[in-house]
């Protein structure tokens, strides 16, 4: 029981190494150029992020750990679609861009099971259908990555302190990638971005996360996560060449 409790809060070293290799591999791939995109006329954007974002506290001992969930109620995927669409319209104004409405069933299929690293081949037939139905030459997909540990996956917040009087910084983990696929569902590029940090007191988080029962604190927490999603996707799109 004790070991299982520990594993809930600490993702495996293997998982972290795999995630690091994905992002470093993405970073090593050169950005797309206008020449590479010269024949592209239409693109689709799909966002498959988990909307129930974890907020985790690491306390004085494992018995002081706490975990809550903030439901973004669709705002996370709407934010992702907006950011990527704006980047593409600025970088390739000649393109026709279609933002595909979020699909909960498709997101669950991508994120279900024990993912470790979720890659788009899990939903390849559905992405091929999106390309066909929209007439897109390319499909951009925003997805969660890493870990069978639900507290270390996708977007979320973790706090850690040895002092009950000072919760310290809230780390906003952004374990997501922007993937670029051709119309046949084959991955061309994948790019990630940074985590973020904000003083926990700035958004109202306390030591045991009980402050999340306050709707105002919950809203500030959700907004901080979406703000980091924006920052992370801006950098991911930039590294990809858009």
mmCIF file of C-alpha atoms in Angstrom:
data_model
loop_
_atom_site.group_PDB
_atom_site.id
_atom_site.type_symbol
_atom_site.label_atom_id
_atom_site.label_comp_id
_atom_site.label_asym_id
_atom_site.label_seq_id
_atom_site.Cartn_x
_atom_site.Cartn_y
_atom_site.Cartn_z
ATOM 1 C CA UNK A 1 0.000 0.000 0.000
ATOM 2 C CA UNK A 2 2.788 2.413 0.963
ATOM 3 C CA UNK A 3 4.703 1.716 -2.263
ATOM 4 C CA UNK A 4 1.570 2.225 -4.339
ATOM 5 C CA UNK A 5 0.966 5.540 -2.578
ATOM 6 C CA UNK A 6 4.498 6.672 -3.376
ATOM 7 C CA UNK A 7 4.152 5.707 -7.023
ATOM 8 C CA UNK A 8 1.018 7.837 -7.269
ATOM 9 C CA UNK A 9 3.048 10.942 -6.602
ATOM 10 C CA UNK A 10 6.460 10.163 -8.115
ATOM 11 C CA UNK A 11 6.622 9.307 -11.841
ATOM 12 C CA UNK A 12 9.238 6.744 -12.734
ATOM 13 C CA UNK A 13 12.718 7.739 -13.833
ATOM 14 C CA UNK A 14 12.192 5.747 -17.014
ATOM 15 C CA UNK A 15 9.137 7.810 -17.885
ATOM 16 C CA UNK A 16 10.981 11.066 -17.375
ATOM 17 C CA UNK A 17 13.894 9.892 -19.493
ATOM 18 C CA UNK A 18 11.573 8.833 -22.310
ATOM 19 C CA UNK A 19 9.797 12.189 -22.180
ATOM 20 C CA UNK A 20 13.123 14.043 -22.225
ATOM 21 C CA UNK A 21 14.226 12.062 -25.258
ATOM 22 C CA UNK A 22 11.019 12.954 -27.110
ATOM 23 C CA UNK A 23 11.455 16.666 -26.473
ATOM 24 C CA UNK A 24 15.183 16.668 -27.204
ATOM 25 C CA UNK A 25 14.509 14.802 -30.428
ATOM 26 C CA UNK A 26 11.917 17.402 -31.375
ATOM 27 C CA UNK A 27 14.310 20.219 -30.599
ATOM 28 C CA UNK A 28 16.938 18.671 -32.880
ATOM 29 C CA UNK A 29 14.564 18.676 -35.863
ATOM 30 C CA UNK A 30 14.971 21.811 -37.997
ATOM 31 C CA UNK A 31 11.951 24.123 -38.301
ATOM 32 C CA UNK A 32 9.664 23.857 -41.296
ATOM 33 C CA UNK A 33 10.410 26.356 -44.034
ATOM 34 C CA UNK A 34 8.128 28.261 -46.370
ATOM 35 C CA UNK A 35 9.638 26.262 -49.212
ATOM 36 C CA UNK A 36 8.582 22.975 -47.589
ATOM 37 C CA UNK A 37 5.064 24.348 -47.222
ATOM 38 C CA UNK A 38 4.784 25.871 -50.693
ATOM 39 C CA UNK A 39 2.149 23.376 -51.860
ATOM 40 C CA UNK A 40 0.071 23.470 -48.674
ATOM 41 C CA UNK A 41 -3.297 25.181 -49.015
ATOM 42 C CA UNK A 42 -5.376 23.992 -46.068
ATOM 43 C CA UNK A 43 -4.581 22.690 -42.581
ATOM 44 C CA UNK A 44 -6.641 21.350 -39.695
ATOM 45 C CA UNK A 45 -5.970 21.779 -35.964
ATOM 46 C CA UNK A 46 -7.070 19.172 -33.426
ATOM 47 C CA UNK A 47 -6.651 19.476 -29.644
ATOM 48 C CA UNK A 48 -6.954 16.328 -27.505
ATOM 49 C CA UNK A 49 -5.892 17.553 -24.067
ATOM 50 C CA UNK A 50 -7.297 16.173 -20.823
ATOM 51 C CA UNK A 51 -9.546 18.845 -19.306
ATOM 52 C CA UNK A 52 -9.367 17.534 -15.722
ATOM 53 C CA UNK A 53 -6.045 19.022 -14.657
ATOM 54 C CA UNK A 54 -4.328 17.683 -11.508
ATOM 55 C CA UNK A 55 -3.145 19.905 -8.663
ATOM 56 C CA UNK A 56 -0.758 17.978 -6.408
ATOM 57 C CA UNK A 57 0.964 18.924 -3.170
ATOM 58 C CA UNK A 58 4.102 17.156 -1.875
ATOM 59 C CA UNK A 59 4.181 17.618 1.890
ATOM 60 C CA UNK A 60 6.531 17.007 4.793
ATOM 61 C CA UNK A 61 6.090 13.245 4.331
ATOM 62 C CA UNK A 62 4.163 11.100 1.883
ATOM 63 C CA UNK A 63 1.255 11.225 4.333
ATOM 64 C CA UNK A 64 1.059 14.997 3.860
ATOM 65 C CA UNK A 65 0.665 14.686 0.109
ATOM 66 C CA UNK A 66 -2.594 15.852 -1.378
ATOM 67 C CA UNK A 67 -4.245 15.733 -4.772
ATOM 68 C CA UNK A 68 -7.133 17.676 -6.259
ATOM 69 C CA UNK A 69 -8.515 18.061 -9.775
ATOM 70 C CA UNK A 70 -9.498 21.307 -11.476
ATOM 71 C CA UNK A 71 -11.934 20.768 -14.327
ATOM 72 C CA UNK A 72 -11.216 23.213 -17.156
ATOM 73 C CA UNK A 73 -14.619 22.447 -18.717
ATOM 74 C CA UNK A 74 -13.412 22.698 -22.292
ATOM 75 C CA UNK A 75 -11.364 25.875 -21.862
ATOM 76 C CA UNK A 76 -8.027 24.061 -22.105
ATOM 77 C CA UNK A 77 -8.699 22.707 -25.596
ATOM 78 C CA UNK A 78 -10.293 25.963 -26.706
ATOM 79 C CA UNK A 79 -7.149 27.790 -25.582
ATOM 80 C CA UNK A 80 -4.932 25.346 -27.481
ATOM 81 C CA UNK A 81 -6.943 25.716 -30.696
ATOM 82 C CA UNK A 82 -6.895 29.506 -30.445
ATOM 83 C CA UNK A 83 -3.131 29.739 -29.850
ATOM 84 C CA UNK A 84 -2.162 27.363 -32.657
ATOM 85 C CA UNK A 85 -4.619 28.959 -35.093
ATOM 86 C CA UNK A 86 -3.228 32.430 -34.383
ATOM 87 C CA UNK A 87 0.358 31.214 -34.840
ATOM 88 C CA UNK A 88 -0.453 29.579 -38.175
ATOM 89 C CA UNK A 89 -2.412 32.552 -39.482
ATOM 90 C CA UNK A 90 0.540 34.811 -38.680
ATOM 91 C CA UNK A 91 3.220 32.483 -40.057
ATOM 92 C CA UNK A 92 1.329 31.229 -43.140
ATOM 93 C CA UNK A 93 -1.387 33.805 -43.921
ATOM 94 C CA UNK A 94 -2.061 32.148 -47.268
ATOM 95 C CA UNK A 95 -3.314 28.992 -45.561
ATOM 96 C CA UNK A 96 -6.923 28.139 -44.881
ATOM 97 C CA UNK A 97 -7.017 26.995 -41.240
ATOM 98 C CA UNK A 98 -9.792 24.799 -39.814
ATOM 99 C CA UNK A 99 -9.989 24.412 -36.016
ATOM 100 C CA UNK A 100 -11.786 21.114 -35.421
ATOM 101 C CA UNK A 101 -14.175 21.182 -32.415
ATOM 102 C CA UNK A 102 -12.845 19.187 -29.428
ATOM 103 C CA UNK A 103 -13.915 15.537 -29.418
ATOM 104 C CA UNK A 104 -14.115 14.033 -25.925
ATOM 105 C CA UNK A 105 -14.372 10.439 -27.166
ATOM 106 C CA UNK A 106 -11.312 10.855 -29.371
ATOM 107 C CA UNK A 107 -9.346 12.426 -26.504
ATOM 108 C CA UNK A 108 -10.300 9.523 -24.231
ATOM 109 C CA UNK A 109 -9.142 7.020 -26.837
ATOM 110 C CA UNK A 110 -5.792 8.825 -27.155
ATOM 111 C CA UNK A 111 -5.290 9.204 -23.406
ATOM 112 C CA UNK A 112 -6.778 5.929 -22.177
ATOM 113 C CA UNK A 113 -4.951 2.908 -20.841
ATOM 114 C CA UNK A 114 -1.329 3.078 -19.702
ATOM 115 C CA UNK A 115 0.085 5.604 -22.148
ATOM 116 C CA UNK A 116 3.722 6.246 -21.144
ATOM 117 C CA UNK A 117 4.222 8.292 -24.284
ATOM 118 C CA UNK A 118 1.012 8.975 -26.175
ATOM 119 C CA UNK A 119 1.716 9.298 -29.861
ATOM 120 C CA UNK A 120 -0.837 10.051 -32.517
ATOM 121 C CA UNK A 121 -0.787 6.536 -34.001
ATOM 122 C CA UNK A 122 -3.321 5.654 -31.281
ATOM 123 C CA UNK A 123 -5.933 7.660 -33.188
ATOM 124 C CA UNK A 124 -4.454 7.525 -36.680
ATOM 125 C CA UNK A 125 -7.668 6.412 -38.486
ATOM 126 C CA UNK A 126 -9.623 9.249 -36.861
ATOM 127 C CA UNK A 127 -6.977 11.821 -37.799
ATOM 128 C CA UNK A 128 -6.923 10.522 -41.361
ATOM 129 C CA UNK A 129 -10.704 10.961 -41.438
ATOM 130 C CA UNK A 130 -10.371 14.540 -40.172
ATOM 131 C CA UNK A 131 -7.861 15.321 -42.930
ATOM 132 C CA UNK A 132 -10.160 13.754 -45.524
ATOM 133 C CA UNK A 133 -13.345 15.414 -44.279
ATOM 134 C CA UNK A 134 -11.783 18.887 -43.999
ATOM 135 C CA UNK A 135 -9.667 18.585 -47.140
ATOM 136 C CA UNK A 136 -6.548 19.388 -45.088
ATOM 137 C CA UNK A 137 -3.061 18.842 -46.453
ATOM 138 C CA UNK A 138 -1.604 18.863 -42.924
ATOM 139 C CA UNK A 139 -3.046 18.219 -39.468
ATOM 140 C CA UNK A 140 -1.700 19.842 -36.302
ATOM 141 C CA UNK A 141 -2.495 17.917 -33.117
ATOM 142 C CA UNK A 142 -2.058 19.123 -29.525
ATOM 143 C CA UNK A 143 -1.765 16.175 -27.142
ATOM 144 C CA UNK A 144 -0.780 15.218 -23.612
ATOM 145 C CA UNK A 145 2.377 13.184 -23.143
ATOM 146 C CA UNK A 146 4.228 11.085 -20.597
ATOM 147 C CA UNK A 147 3.580 8.773 -17.818
ATOM 148 C CA UNK A 148 1.152 6.226 -16.531
ATOM 149 C CA UNK A 149 1.146 8.472 -13.476
ATOM 150 C CA UNK A 150 -1.966 10.671 -13.835
ATOM 151 C CA UNK A 151 -0.429 13.382 -11.642
ATOM 152 C CA UNK A 152 2.535 13.893 -13.959
ATOM 153 C CA UNK A 153 0.719 13.951 -17.259
ATOM 154 C CA UNK A 154 -0.327 16.823 -19.487
ATOM 155 C CA UNK A 155 -1.126 20.176 -17.878
ATOM 156 C CA UNK A 156 -1.261 20.579 -14.104
ATOM 157 C CA UNK A 157 0.276 22.099 -10.979
ATOM 158 C CA UNK A 158 2.458 20.719 -8.215
ATOM 159 C CA UNK A 159 3.596 22.423 -5.029
ATOM 160 C CA UNK A 160 6.257 21.230 -2.639
ATOM 161 C CA UNK A 161 7.489 22.510 0.688
ATOM 162 C CA UNK A 162 9.005 21.453 3.994
ATOM 163 C CA UNK A 163 7.338 24.397 5.747
ATOM 164 C CA UNK A 164 3.601 24.595 6.373
ATOM 165 C CA UNK A 165 3.841 28.365 6.667
ATOM 166 C CA UNK A 166 5.303 28.814 3.186
ATOM 167 C CA UNK A 167 3.912 26.833 0.281
ATOM 168 C CA UNK A 168 6.494 28.345 -2.068
ATOM 169 C CA UNK A 169 6.318 28.120 -5.842
ATOM 170 C CA UNK A 170 3.689 26.303 -7.820
ATOM 171 C CA UNK A 171 5.291 24.463 -10.726
ATOM 172 C CA UNK A 172 2.985 24.323 -13.716
ATOM 173 C CA UNK A 173 3.906 21.241 -15.687
ATOM 174 C CA UNK A 174 3.209 21.387 -19.399
ATOM 175 C CA UNK A 175 3.854 17.855 -20.592
ATOM 176 C CA UNK A 176 2.256 18.334 -23.961
ATOM 177 C CA UNK A 177 3.446 18.385 -27.547
ATOM 178 C CA UNK A 178 2.352 19.905 -30.808
ATOM 179 C CA UNK A 179 2.499 17.260 -33.520
ATOM 180 C CA UNK A 180 2.428 17.884 -37.268
ATOM 181 C CA UNK A 181 1.000 15.115 -39.441
ATOM 182 C CA UNK A 182 0.493 14.695 -43.148
ATOM 183 C CA UNK A 183 -2.963 13.887 -44.490
ATOM 184 C CA UNK A 184 -2.206 10.157 -44.195
ATOM 185 C CA UNK A 185 -1.677 10.476 -40.437
ATOM 186 C CA UNK A 186 2.109 10.133 -40.553
ATOM 187 C CA UNK A 187 4.036 12.271 -38.075
ATOM 188 C CA UNK A 188 6.321 14.881 -39.653
ATOM 189 C CA UNK A 189 7.341 16.951 -36.620
ATOM 190 C CA UNK A 190 6.756 16.995 -32.863
ATOM 191 C CA UNK A 191 7.643 19.898 -30.614
ATOM 192 C CA UNK A 192 7.271 20.646 -26.907
ATOM 193 C CA UNK A 193 7.768 23.630 -24.661
ATOM 194 C CA UNK A 194 8.670 24.618 -21.109
ATOM 195 C CA UNK A 195 7.078 24.175 -17.715
ATOM 196 C CA UNK A 196 6.272 27.308 -15.737
ATOM 197 C CA UNK A 197 6.242 28.575 -12.173
ATOM 198 C CA UNK A 198 4.148 31.013 -10.159
ATOM 199 C CA UNK A 199 4.091 31.826 -6.417
ATOM 200 C CA UNK A 200 1.441 29.573 -4.884
ATOM 201 C CA UNK A 201 0.097 32.449 -2.803
ATOM 202 C CA UNK A 202 -0.436 34.486 -5.971
ATOM 203 C CA UNK A 203 -3.170 32.110 -7.055
ATOM 204 C CA UNK A 204 -4.296 31.365 -3.493
ATOM 205 C CA UNK A 205 -3.051 27.794 -3.015
ATOM 206 C CA UNK A 206 -2.405 26.771 0.578
ATOM 207 C CA UNK A 207 -0.515 23.867 2.122
ATOM 208 C CA UNK A 208 -3.227 21.199 1.959
ATOM 209 C CA UNK A 209 -4.965 22.545 -1.175
ATOM 210 C CA UNK A 210 -8.180 23.071 0.799
ATOM 211 C CA UNK A 211 -8.308 26.614 -0.607
ATOM 212 C CA UNK A 212 -9.370 25.080 -3.938
ATOM 213 C CA UNK A 213 -12.817 24.784 -2.390
ATOM 214 C CA UNK A 214 -13.034 28.544 -2.932
ATOM 215 C CA UNK A 215 -14.353 29.105 -6.496
ATOM 216 C CA UNK A 216 -12.149 32.206 -6.892
ATOM 217 C CA UNK A 217 -8.995 30.215 -6.063
ATOM 218 C CA UNK A 218 -10.083 27.407 -8.368
ATOM 219 C CA UNK A 219 -10.620 29.915 -11.179
ATOM 220 C CA UNK A 220 -7.187 31.516 -10.651
ATOM 221 C CA UNK A 221 -5.570 28.077 -10.611
ATOM 222 C CA UNK A 222 -7.313 27.071 -13.832
ATOM 223 C CA UNK A 223 -6.330 30.385 -15.451
ATOM 224 C CA UNK A 224 -2.666 29.927 -14.437
ATOM 225 C CA UNK A 225 -2.628 26.513 -16.100
ATOM 226 C CA UNK A 226 -4.168 27.912 -19.295
ATOM 227 C CA UNK A 227 -1.685 30.778 -19.314
ATOM 228 C CA UNK A 228 1.182 28.284 -19.189
ATOM 229 C CA UNK A 229 -0.444 26.255 -21.962
ATOM 230 C CA UNK A 230 -0.419 29.415 -24.091
ATOM 231 C CA UNK A 231 3.283 30.031 -23.359
ATOM 232 C CA UNK A 232 4.256 26.411 -23.968
ATOM 233 C CA UNK A 233 2.406 26.204 -27.289
ATOM 234 C CA UNK A 234 3.846 29.530 -28.466
ATOM 235 C CA UNK A 235 7.339 28.111 -28.015
ATOM 236 C CA UNK A 236 6.451 24.704 -29.458
ATOM 237 C CA UNK A 237 4.999 26.300 -32.611
ATOM 238 C CA UNK A 238 8.011 28.600 -32.909
ATOM 239 C CA UNK A 239 10.443 25.685 -32.736
ATOM 240 C CA UNK A 240 8.408 23.931 -35.404
ATOM 241 C CA UNK A 241 8.764 26.948 -37.691
ATOM 242 C CA UNK A 242 5.390 28.683 -37.207
#
